[in-house]
PDB file of C-alpha atoms and ligand atoms in Angstrom:
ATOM      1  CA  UNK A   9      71.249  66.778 124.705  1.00  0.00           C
ATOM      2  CA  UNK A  10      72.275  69.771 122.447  1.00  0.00           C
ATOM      3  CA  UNK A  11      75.315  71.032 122.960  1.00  0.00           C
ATOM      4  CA  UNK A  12      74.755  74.306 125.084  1.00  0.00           C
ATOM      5  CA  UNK A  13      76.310  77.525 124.516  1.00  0.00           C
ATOM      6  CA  UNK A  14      78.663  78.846 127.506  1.00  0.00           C
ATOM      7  CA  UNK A  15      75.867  81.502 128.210  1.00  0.00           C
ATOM      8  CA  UNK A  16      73.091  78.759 127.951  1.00  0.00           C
ATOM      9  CA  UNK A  17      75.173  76.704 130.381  1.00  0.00           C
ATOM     10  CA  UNK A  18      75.865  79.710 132.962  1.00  0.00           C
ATOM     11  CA  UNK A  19      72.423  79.881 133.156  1.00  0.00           C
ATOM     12  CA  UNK A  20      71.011  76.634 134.167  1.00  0.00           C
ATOM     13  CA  UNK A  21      73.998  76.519 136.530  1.00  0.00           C
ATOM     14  CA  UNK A  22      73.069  79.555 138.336  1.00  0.00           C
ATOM     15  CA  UNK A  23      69.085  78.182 138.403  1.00  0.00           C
ATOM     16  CA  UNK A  24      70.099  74.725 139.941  1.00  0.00           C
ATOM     17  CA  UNK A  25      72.848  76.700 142.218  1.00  0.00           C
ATOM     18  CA  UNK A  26      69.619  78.488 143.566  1.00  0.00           C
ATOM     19  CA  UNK A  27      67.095  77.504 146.106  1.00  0.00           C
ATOM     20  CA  UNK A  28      64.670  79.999 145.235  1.00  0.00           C
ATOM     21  CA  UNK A  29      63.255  80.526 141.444  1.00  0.00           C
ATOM     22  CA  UNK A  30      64.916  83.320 139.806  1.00  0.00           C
ATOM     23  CA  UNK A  31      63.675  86.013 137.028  1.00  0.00           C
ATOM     24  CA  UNK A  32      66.223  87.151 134.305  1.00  0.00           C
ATOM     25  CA  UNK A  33      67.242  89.825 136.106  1.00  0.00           C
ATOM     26  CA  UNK A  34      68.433  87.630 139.119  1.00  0.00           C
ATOM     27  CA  UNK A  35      70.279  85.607 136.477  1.00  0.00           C
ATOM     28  CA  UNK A  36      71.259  88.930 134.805  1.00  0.00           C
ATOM     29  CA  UNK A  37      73.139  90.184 138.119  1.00  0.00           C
ATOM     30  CA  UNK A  38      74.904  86.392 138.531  1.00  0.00           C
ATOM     31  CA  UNK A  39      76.467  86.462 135.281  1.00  0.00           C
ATOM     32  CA  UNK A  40      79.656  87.125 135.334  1.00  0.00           C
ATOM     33  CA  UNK A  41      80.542  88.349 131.743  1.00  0.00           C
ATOM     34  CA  UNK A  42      77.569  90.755 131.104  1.00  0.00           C
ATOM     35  CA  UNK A  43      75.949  89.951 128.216  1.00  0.00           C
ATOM     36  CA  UNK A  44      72.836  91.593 126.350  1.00  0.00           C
ATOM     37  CA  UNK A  45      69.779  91.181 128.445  1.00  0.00           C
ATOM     38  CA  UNK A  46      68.035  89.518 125.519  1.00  0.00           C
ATOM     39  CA  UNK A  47      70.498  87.115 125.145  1.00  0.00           C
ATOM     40  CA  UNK A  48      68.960  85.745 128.574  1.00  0.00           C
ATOM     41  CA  UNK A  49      65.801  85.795 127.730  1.00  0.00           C
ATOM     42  CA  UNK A  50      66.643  83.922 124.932  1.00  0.00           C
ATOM     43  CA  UNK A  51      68.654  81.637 126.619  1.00  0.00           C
ATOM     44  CA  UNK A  52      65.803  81.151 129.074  1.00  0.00           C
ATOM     45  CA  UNK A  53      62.998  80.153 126.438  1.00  0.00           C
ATOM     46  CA  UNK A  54      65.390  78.116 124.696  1.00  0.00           C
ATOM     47  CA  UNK A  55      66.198  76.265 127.870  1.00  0.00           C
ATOM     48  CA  UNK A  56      62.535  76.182 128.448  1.00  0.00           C
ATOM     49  CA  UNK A  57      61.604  74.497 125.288  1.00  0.00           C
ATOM     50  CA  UNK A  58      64.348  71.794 125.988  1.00  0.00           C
ATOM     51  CA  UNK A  59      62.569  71.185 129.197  1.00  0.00           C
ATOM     52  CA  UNK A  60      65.772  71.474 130.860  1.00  0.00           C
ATOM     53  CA  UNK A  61      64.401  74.293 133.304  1.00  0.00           C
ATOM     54  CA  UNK A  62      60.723  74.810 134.216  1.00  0.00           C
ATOM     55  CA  UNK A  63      59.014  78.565 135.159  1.00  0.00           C
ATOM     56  CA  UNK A  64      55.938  79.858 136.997  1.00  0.00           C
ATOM     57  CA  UNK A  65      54.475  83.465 136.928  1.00  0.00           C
ATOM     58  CA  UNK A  66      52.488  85.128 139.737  1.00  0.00           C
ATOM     59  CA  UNK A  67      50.317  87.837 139.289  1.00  0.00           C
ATOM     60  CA  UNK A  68      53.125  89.746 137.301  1.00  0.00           C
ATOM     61  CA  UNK A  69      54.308  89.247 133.710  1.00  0.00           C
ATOM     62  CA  UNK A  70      57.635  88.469 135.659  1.00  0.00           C
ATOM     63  CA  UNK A  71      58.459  84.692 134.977  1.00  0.00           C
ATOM     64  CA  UNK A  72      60.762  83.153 137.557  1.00  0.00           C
ATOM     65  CA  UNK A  73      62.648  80.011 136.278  1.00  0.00           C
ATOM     66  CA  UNK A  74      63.880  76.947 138.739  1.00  0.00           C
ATOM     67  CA  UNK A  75      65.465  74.020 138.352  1.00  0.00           C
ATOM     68  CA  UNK A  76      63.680  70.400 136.965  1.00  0.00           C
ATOM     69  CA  UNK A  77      66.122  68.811 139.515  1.00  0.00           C
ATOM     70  CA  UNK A  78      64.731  69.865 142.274  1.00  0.00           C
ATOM     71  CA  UNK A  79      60.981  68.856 144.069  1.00  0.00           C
ATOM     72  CA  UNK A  80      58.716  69.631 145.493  1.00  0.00           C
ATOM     73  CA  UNK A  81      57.591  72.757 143.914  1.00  0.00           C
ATOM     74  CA  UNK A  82      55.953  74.676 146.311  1.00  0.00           C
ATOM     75  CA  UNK A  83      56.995  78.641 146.525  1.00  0.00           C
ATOM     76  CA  UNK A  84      56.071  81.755 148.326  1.00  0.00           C
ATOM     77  CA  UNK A  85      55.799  84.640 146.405  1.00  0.00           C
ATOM     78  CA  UNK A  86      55.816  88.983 147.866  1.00  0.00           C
ATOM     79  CA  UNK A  87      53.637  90.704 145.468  1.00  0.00           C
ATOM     80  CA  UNK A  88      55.158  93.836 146.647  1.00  0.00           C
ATOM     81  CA  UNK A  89      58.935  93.069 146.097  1.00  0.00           C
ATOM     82  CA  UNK A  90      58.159  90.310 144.227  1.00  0.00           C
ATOM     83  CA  UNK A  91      60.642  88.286 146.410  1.00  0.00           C
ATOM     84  CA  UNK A  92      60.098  84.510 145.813  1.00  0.00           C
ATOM     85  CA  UNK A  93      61.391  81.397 148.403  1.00  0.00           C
ATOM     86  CA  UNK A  94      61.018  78.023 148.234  1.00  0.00           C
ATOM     87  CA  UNK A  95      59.567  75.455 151.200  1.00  0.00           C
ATOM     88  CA  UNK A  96      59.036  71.973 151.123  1.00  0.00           C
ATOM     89  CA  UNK A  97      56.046  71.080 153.026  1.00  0.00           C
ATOM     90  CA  UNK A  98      53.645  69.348 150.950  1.00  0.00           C
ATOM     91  CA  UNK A  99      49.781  69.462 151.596  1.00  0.00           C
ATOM     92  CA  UNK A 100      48.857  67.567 148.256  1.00  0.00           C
ATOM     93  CA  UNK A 101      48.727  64.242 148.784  1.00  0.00           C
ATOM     94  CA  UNK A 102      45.119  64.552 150.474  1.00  0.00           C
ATOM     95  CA  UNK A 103      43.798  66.922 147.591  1.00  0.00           C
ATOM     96  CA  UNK A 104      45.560  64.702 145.012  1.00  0.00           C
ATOM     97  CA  UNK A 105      43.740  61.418 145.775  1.00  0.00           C
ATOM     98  CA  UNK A 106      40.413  62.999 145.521  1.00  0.00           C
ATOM     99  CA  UNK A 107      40.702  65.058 142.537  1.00  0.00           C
ATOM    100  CA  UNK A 108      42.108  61.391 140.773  1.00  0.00           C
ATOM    101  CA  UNK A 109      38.631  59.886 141.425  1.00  0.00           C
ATOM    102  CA  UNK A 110      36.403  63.035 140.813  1.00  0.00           C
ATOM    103  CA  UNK A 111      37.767  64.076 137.961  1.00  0.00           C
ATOM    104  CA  UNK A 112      39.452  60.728 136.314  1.00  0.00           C
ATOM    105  CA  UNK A 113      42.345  63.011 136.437  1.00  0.00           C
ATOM    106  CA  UNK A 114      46.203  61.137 136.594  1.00  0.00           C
ATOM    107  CA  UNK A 115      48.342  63.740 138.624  1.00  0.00           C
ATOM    108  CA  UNK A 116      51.827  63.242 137.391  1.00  0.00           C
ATOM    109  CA  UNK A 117      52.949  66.760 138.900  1.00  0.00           C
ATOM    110  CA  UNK A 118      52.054  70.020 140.554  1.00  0.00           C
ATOM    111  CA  UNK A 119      53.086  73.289 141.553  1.00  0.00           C
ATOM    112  CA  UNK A 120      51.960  75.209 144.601  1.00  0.00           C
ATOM    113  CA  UNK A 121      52.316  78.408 145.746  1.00  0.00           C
ATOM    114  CA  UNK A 122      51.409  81.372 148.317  1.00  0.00           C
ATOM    115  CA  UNK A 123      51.061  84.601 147.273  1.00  0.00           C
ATOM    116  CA  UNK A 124      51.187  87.655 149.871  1.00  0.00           C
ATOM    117  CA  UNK A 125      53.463  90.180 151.503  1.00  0.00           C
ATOM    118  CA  UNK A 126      57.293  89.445 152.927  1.00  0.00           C
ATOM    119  CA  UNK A 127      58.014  90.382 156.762  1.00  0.00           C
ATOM    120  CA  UNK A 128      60.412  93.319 154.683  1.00  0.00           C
ATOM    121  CA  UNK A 129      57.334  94.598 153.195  1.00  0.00           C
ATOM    122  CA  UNK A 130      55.054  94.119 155.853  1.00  0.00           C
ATOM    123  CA  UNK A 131      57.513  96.544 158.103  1.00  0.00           C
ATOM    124  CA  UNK A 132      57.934  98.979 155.139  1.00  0.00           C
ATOM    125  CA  UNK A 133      53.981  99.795 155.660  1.00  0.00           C
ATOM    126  CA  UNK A 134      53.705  99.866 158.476  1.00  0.00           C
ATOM    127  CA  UNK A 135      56.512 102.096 158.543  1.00  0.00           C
ATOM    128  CA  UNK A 136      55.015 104.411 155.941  1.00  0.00           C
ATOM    129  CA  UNK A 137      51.737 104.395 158.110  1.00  0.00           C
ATOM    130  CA  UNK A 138      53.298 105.804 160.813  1.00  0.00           C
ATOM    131  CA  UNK A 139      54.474 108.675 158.665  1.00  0.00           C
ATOM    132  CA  UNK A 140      51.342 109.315 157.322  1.00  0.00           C
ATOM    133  CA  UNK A 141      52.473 109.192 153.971  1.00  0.00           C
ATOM    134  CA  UNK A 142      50.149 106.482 152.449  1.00  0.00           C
TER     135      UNK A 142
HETATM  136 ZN1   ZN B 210      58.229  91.872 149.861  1.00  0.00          ZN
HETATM  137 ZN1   ZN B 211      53.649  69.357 147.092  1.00  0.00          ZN
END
């Protein structure tokens, strides 16, 4: 392995330290000397390309990073807040062996995740209903 820059290393650190996938903004806030924004983006491609973190996007342009260390990857995503958890129940196996034999497909990996509105979110509305100002 390369040898990583102190920045570079700060950063995977604070994506393995974390149960839930972060964006650079989340990583932004964890750093502790503040560097350019676009240094963490950089760092985050970079890191990317080495394969030694992995990312998913939802249905924003947002990409949150995680670690390769940990599995499964299944996640749970607010479009609203755009919070993002983790959980670890796994429904695949069933949906894995049939895809194998319809599609002559080898599975070595997947990712899996929800996407709706937090209980945070879900009150907020409701909230805002109430008020009539929708
Ligand atoms: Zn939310
Ligand atoms: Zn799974």
């Amino acid at each position: 392995m390369k040898k990583l820059t102190p920045l570079r290393k700060s950063v995977i650190e604070i994506i393995e330290g974390s149960s839930s996938p972060l964006n650079a903004e989340n990583i932004y806030n964890e750093l502790e000397d503040k560097p350019d924004i676009s240094n963490v983006y950089r760092s985050l491609t970079f890191l990317e390309n080495e394969g030694l973190v992995r990312s998913v996007s939802f249905e924003c342009d947002t990409r949150f990073y995680f670690s390769t260390k940990r599995e499964p990857v299944h996640f749970i995503h607010c479009k609203k807040c755009h919070k993002t958890e983790s959980f670890y129940e796994c429904i695949a196996g069933d949906i894995e062996e049939r895809i194998k034999f319809r599609h002559d497909f080898t599975i070595t990996d997947h990712v899996f995740y929800f996407i709706g509105i937090c209980g945070e979110c879900r009150k907020e509305m409701a909230r805002k209903i109430e008020e009539g100002n929708v």
